[in-house]
Amino acid sequence: MSMFWSFTRQAFHNTVVYRVEFWMRLLSILLAMYSIRSVWYVLYTQQPDAFGLSLGQMVTYGVLGMALHAFIDTGSEWYIATQVRTGAIDTDLLKPIDFHVHMLARNLGEMLFGLGVMALPTYAIGYFLFGLQLPPDGMAGALFIVSLFLGFLVQFHLGFLLGAVAFATLDIRSIAWAYFAVVSFFSGQVVPLWMFPDALRAVAEVLPLQAVYYIPMSIYIGTFSGPAAWSALGFQLLWAAILALCARLAWGFVHKRLTVQGG
Amino acid sequence: MNPVQLYLRLVRIAIQSRLQYRADFVTGVIGVIVMNVVNIGLIAILINRFTNLNGWTAWEVLFLYSLWILGHSLFSMFMWHMRTLEDYLVQGTFDLFLIRPASPFVLFLGREVQYLGIADFAIGVGGLSLSYTNLHLSWGPTDWLFLVLAILAGTLIEMTITLMIACIAFWTGRSRRANGLVMQLNVMVQYYPLDIFGTVFRVLVTSVVPVAFMNYYPALMLLGKLDRIGEWWFLAYLSPVVALIMVALSAGVWRLALRRYSSSGG
């Protein structure tokens, strides 16, 4: 277990180095928060009764979506794809730790860093700037944290599977662009699922992507509470388990057939 | 050989070297198209639910998006590599542009082409045709001419901003980080009508980083929405002028940067 944490710590250190990048990203993300706040503000002023929740809840949902999107997505697919393309994947395979566990540790470190050092301060600034709300009660806050972690597991494993595609295609850039757009659409990162037209909503509710943003954020603003929140957590847990299993099967398949070029 | 001939020959070479990777081209184009359709689809769904966004219908917002991406497509085809100027400096490839008997700028500009701009262009043409039909527009020849000018101005505005930011690398060695910030401004202007934002932001993207001239201001003219900016109506016609001012500014920055480079000894 201590090895697990040492990988996590290393990822944390790697990310802390870039200070200028930190400020640039902070400003970019504040702008992104500002844009979504403006959209909801204008739409809410036009038709307050169309929402079924308060302007504060809606703006909080939007801004939270931007903060999480910027920092919680650790991009495991890029790491794997780059290692495969350059042949450096052999150094990962030489490490005395299972590749899947190694990736999980590494991305967990990056996620905790992103959350603690970037997302939290950014969100705190946004909190005062845009008049955001806290979760309705402590229970919702605690469930939000759990849900966020489960959402991370779902996102990580989807990224891991996407990265595994690199073993076949070497380059995943174009697939990734389409994938990211689909994720931000069906995960409710920008627009909550209940605003979708019925047919699209039905699709979104079956897909695992709502586990990444829509469920944790709905728990945070209090639209999922009590039994609804618990069954949403169950949905996340189920998908995290299914995707982890898929990731292990895919890795086993790839590992057996792996040839490293260059290296 | 004059600079234009030189540039065209460089572009031909760059295209030939790109054509080695045809499978990349197909998946890349599909990726870009899916990404754009999904992104604009999300906004369209949102706006349709509320009939309009601050008086802009979904088709009008699609028009804004398409006008931006048309100007951007020429940039991304021929000038995308300007963002990577810092790599040329760090790796020393920039020296090649200085020791040849031709303009370093032309040599740099003709160094690479990006086929993915073709997908952007297709999205822009598709989106513009859809919104033109659904908004029942009927433009005269001057409007079409204005559209072409606005698109070219958009390309130049994006190019000059990118170039000036890339030139920071001549002093600091790094510049790419600042790009993310400008991209964020671009995204906001590309996706949403500027009038949903506050005064500070509007002044910022009009006068400091003038990306609003890529789509918002010319679109007000082309869509007959000049009343949105009242006494500032003239801004709707200014895109070509802004583009020329930016070209002059960036030429100055480029010249300063080159002097800086040679004095540091590479």
PDB file of N, CA and C in Angstrom, chain A residues 40 44 51-64 123 130-136 192 194 217-224:
ATOM      1  N   TRP A  40     -26.759  31.225 -17.511  1.00  0.00           N
ATOM      2  CA  TRP A  40     -27.875  30.864 -16.629  1.00  0.00           C
ATOM      3  C   TRP A  40     -28.571  32.100 -16.103  1.00  0.00           C
ATOM      4  N   TYR A  44     -32.406  32.602 -16.807  1.00  0.00           N
ATOM      5  CA  TYR A  44     -33.264  32.621 -15.620  1.00  0.00           C
ATOM      6  C   TYR A  44     -34.090  33.894 -15.567  1.00  0.00           C
ATOM      7  N   PHE A  51     -37.346  26.592 -14.495  1.00  0.00           N
ATOM      8  CA  PHE A  51     -36.243  25.843 -13.907  1.00  0.00           C
ATOM      9  C   PHE A  51     -36.673  24.868 -12.816  1.00  0.00           C
ATOM     10  N   GLY A  52     -37.604  25.290 -11.981  1.00  0.00           N
ATOM     11  CA  GLY A  52     -37.994  24.435 -10.867  1.00  0.00           C
ATOM     12  C   GLY A  52     -36.977  24.451  -9.748  1.00  0.00           C
ATOM     13  N   LEU A  53     -35.960  25.320  -9.862  1.00  0.00           N
ATOM     14  CA  LEU A  53     -35.051  25.521  -8.730  1.00  0.00           C
ATOM     15  C   LEU A  53     -34.581  26.967  -8.751  1.00  0.00           C
ATOM     16  N   SER A  54     -33.852  27.367  -7.739  1.00  0.00           N
ATOM     17  CA  SER A  54     -33.515  28.781  -7.620  1.00  0.00           C
ATOM     18  C   SER A  54     -32.361  29.158  -8.533  1.00  0.00           C
ATOM     19  N   LEU A  55     -32.240  30.459  -8.803  1.00  0.00           N
ATOM     20  CA  LEU A  55     -31.131  30.944  -9.622  1.00  0.00           C
ATOM     21  C   LEU A  55     -29.804  30.561  -8.980  1.00  0.00           C
ATOM     22  N   GLY A  56     -29.740  30.669  -7.639  1.00  0.00           N
ATOM     23  CA  GLY A  56     -28.518  30.305  -6.922  1.00  0.00           C
ATOM     24  C   GLY A  56     -28.122  28.857  -7.176  1.00  0.00           C
ATOM     25  N   GLN A  57     -29.103  27.946  -7.137  1.00  0.00           N
ATOM     26  CA  GLN A  57     -28.812  26.525  -7.381  1.00  0.00           C
ATOM     27  C   GLN A  57     -28.308  26.311  -8.802  1.00  0.00           C
ATOM     28  N   MET A  58     -28.976  27.004  -9.751  1.00  0.00           N
ATOM     29  CA  MET A  58     -28.622  26.819 -11.154  1.00  0.00           C
ATOM     30  C   MET A  58     -27.206  27.331 -11.429  1.00  0.00           C
ATOM     31  N   VAL A  59     -26.903  28.529 -10.917  1.00  0.00           N
ATOM     32  CA  VAL A  59     -25.572  29.103 -11.130  1.00  0.00           C
ATOM     33  C   VAL A  59     -24.518  28.234 -10.437  1.00  0.00           C
ATOM     34  N   THR A  60     -24.838  27.744  -9.238  1.00  0.00           N
ATOM     35  CA  THR A  60     -23.906  26.874  -8.525  1.00  0.00           C
ATOM     36  C   THR A  60     -23.614  25.621  -9.336  1.00  0.00           C
ATOM     37  N   TYR A  61     -24.673  25.030  -9.913  1.00  0.00           N
ATOM     38  CA  TYR A  61     -24.493  23.839 -10.749  1.00  0.00           C
ATOM     39  C   TYR A  61     -23.540  24.142 -11.898  1.00  0.00           C
ATOM     40  N   GLY A  62     -23.781  25.240 -12.594  1.00  0.00           N
ATOM     41  CA  GLY A  62     -22.973  25.582 -13.768  1.00  0.00           C
ATOM     42  C   GLY A  62     -21.520  25.830 -13.411  1.00  0.00           C
ATOM     43  N   VAL A  63     -21.298  26.640 -12.368  1.00  0.00           N
ATOM     44  CA  VAL A  63     -19.934  27.010 -11.983  1.00  0.00           C
ATOM     45  C   VAL A  63     -19.174  25.790 -11.450  1.00  0.00           C
ATOM     46  N   LEU A  64     -19.876  24.963 -10.660  1.00  0.00           N
ATOM     47  CA  LEU A  64     -19.260  23.743 -10.142  1.00  0.00           C
ATOM     48  C   LEU A  64     -18.830  22.834 -11.293  1.00  0.00           C
ATOM     49  N   TYR A 123     -12.807  27.443  -6.796  1.00  0.00           N
ATOM     50  CA  TYR A 123     -14.215  27.425  -6.420  1.00  0.00           C
ATOM     51  C   TYR A 123     -14.492  28.439  -5.315  1.00  0.00           C
ATOM     52  N   PHE A 130     -19.467  34.914  -7.621  1.00  0.00           N
ATOM     53  CA  PHE A 130     -20.722  34.630  -8.309  1.00  0.00           C
ATOM     54  C   PHE A 130     -21.858  34.285  -7.343  1.00  0.00           C
ATOM     55  N   GLY A 131     -21.613  34.427  -6.042  1.00  0.00           N
ATOM     56  CA  GLY A 131     -22.671  34.162  -5.074  1.00  0.00           C
ATOM     57  C   GLY A 131     -23.151  32.721  -5.105  1.00  0.00           C
ATOM     58  N   LEU A 132     -22.217  31.774  -4.967  1.00  0.00           N
ATOM     59  CA  LEU A 132     -22.590  30.362  -5.032  1.00  0.00           C
ATOM     60  C   LEU A 132     -23.170  29.886  -3.707  1.00  0.00           C
ATOM     61  N   GLN A 133     -23.736  28.674  -3.742  1.00  0.00           N
ATOM     62  CA  GLN A 133     -24.313  28.119  -2.525  1.00  0.00           C
ATOM     63  C   GLN A 133     -23.516  26.915  -2.060  1.00  0.00           C
ATOM     64  N   LEU A 134     -23.607  26.651  -0.744  1.00  0.00           N
ATOM     65  CA  LEU A 134     -23.022  25.430  -0.192  1.00  0.00           C
ATOM     66  C   LEU A 134     -24.086  24.335  -0.256  1.00  0.00           C
ATOM     67  N   PRO A 135     -23.684  23.067  -0.100  1.00  0.00           N
ATOM     68  CA  PRO A 135     -24.707  22.004  -0.064  1.00  0.00           C
ATOM     69  C   PRO A 135     -25.724  22.297   1.035  1.00  0.00           C
ATOM     70  N   PRO A 136     -26.974  21.873   0.837  1.00  0.00           N
ATOM     71  CA  PRO A 136     -28.041  22.226   1.791  1.00  0.00           C
ATOM     72  C   PRO A 136     -27.746  21.767   3.215  1.00  0.00           C
ATOM     73  N   PRO A 192     -27.725  20.378 -17.218  1.00  0.00           N
ATOM     74  CA  PRO A 192     -28.228  19.224 -16.464  1.00  0.00           C
ATOM     75  C   PRO A 192     -29.194  18.387 -17.304  1.00  0.00           C
ATOM     76  N   TRP A 194     -32.003  17.030 -16.886  1.00  0.00           N
ATOM     77  CA  TRP A 194     -33.452  17.236 -16.944  1.00  0.00           C
ATOM     78  C   TRP A 194     -33.845  18.350 -17.903  1.00  0.00           C
ATOM     79  N   MET A 217     -22.987  16.637  -8.815  1.00  0.00           N
ATOM     80  CA  MET A 217     -23.418  18.040  -8.792  1.00  0.00           C
ATOM     81  C   MET A 217     -24.872  18.183  -8.366  1.00  0.00           C
ATOM     82  N   SER A 218     -25.715  17.197  -8.747  1.00  0.00           N
ATOM     83  CA  SER A 218     -27.111  17.244  -8.309  1.00  0.00           C
ATOM     84  C   SER A 218     -27.211  17.025  -6.803  1.00  0.00           C
ATOM     85  N   ILE A 219     -26.337  16.161  -6.276  1.00  0.00           N
ATOM     86  CA  ILE A 219     -26.318  15.967  -4.819  1.00  0.00           C
ATOM     87  C   ILE A 219     -25.881  17.261  -4.137  1.00  0.00           C
ATOM     88  N   TYR A 220     -24.888  17.912  -4.727  1.00  0.00           N
ATOM     89  CA  TYR A 220     -24.377  19.158  -4.133  1.00  0.00           C
ATOM     90  C   TYR A 220     -25.454  20.223  -4.045  1.00  0.00           C
ATOM     91  N   ILE A 221     -26.187  20.453  -5.155  1.00  0.00           N
ATOM     92  CA  ILE A 221     -27.192  21.536  -5.096  1.00  0.00           C
ATOM     93  C   ILE A 221     -28.493  21.089  -4.434  1.00  0.00           C
ATOM     94  N   GLY A 222     -28.580  19.781  -4.094  1.00  0.00           N
ATOM     95  CA  GLY A 222     -29.726  19.329  -3.309  1.00  0.00           C
ATOM     96  C   GLY A 222     -30.917  18.846  -4.122  1.00  0.00           C
ATOM     97  N   THR A 223     -30.763  18.667  -5.453  1.00  0.00           N
ATOM     98  CA  THR A 223     -31.897  18.128  -6.215  1.00  0.00           C
ATOM     99  C   THR A 223     -31.963  16.605  -6.090  1.00  0.00           C
ATOM    100  N   PHE A 224     -30.825  15.969  -5.746  1.00  0.00           N
ATOM    101  CA  PHE A 224     -30.837  14.549  -5.376  1.00  0.00           C
ATOM    102  C   PHE A 224     -30.633  14.495  -3.869  1.00  0.00           C
TER     103      PHE A 224
END
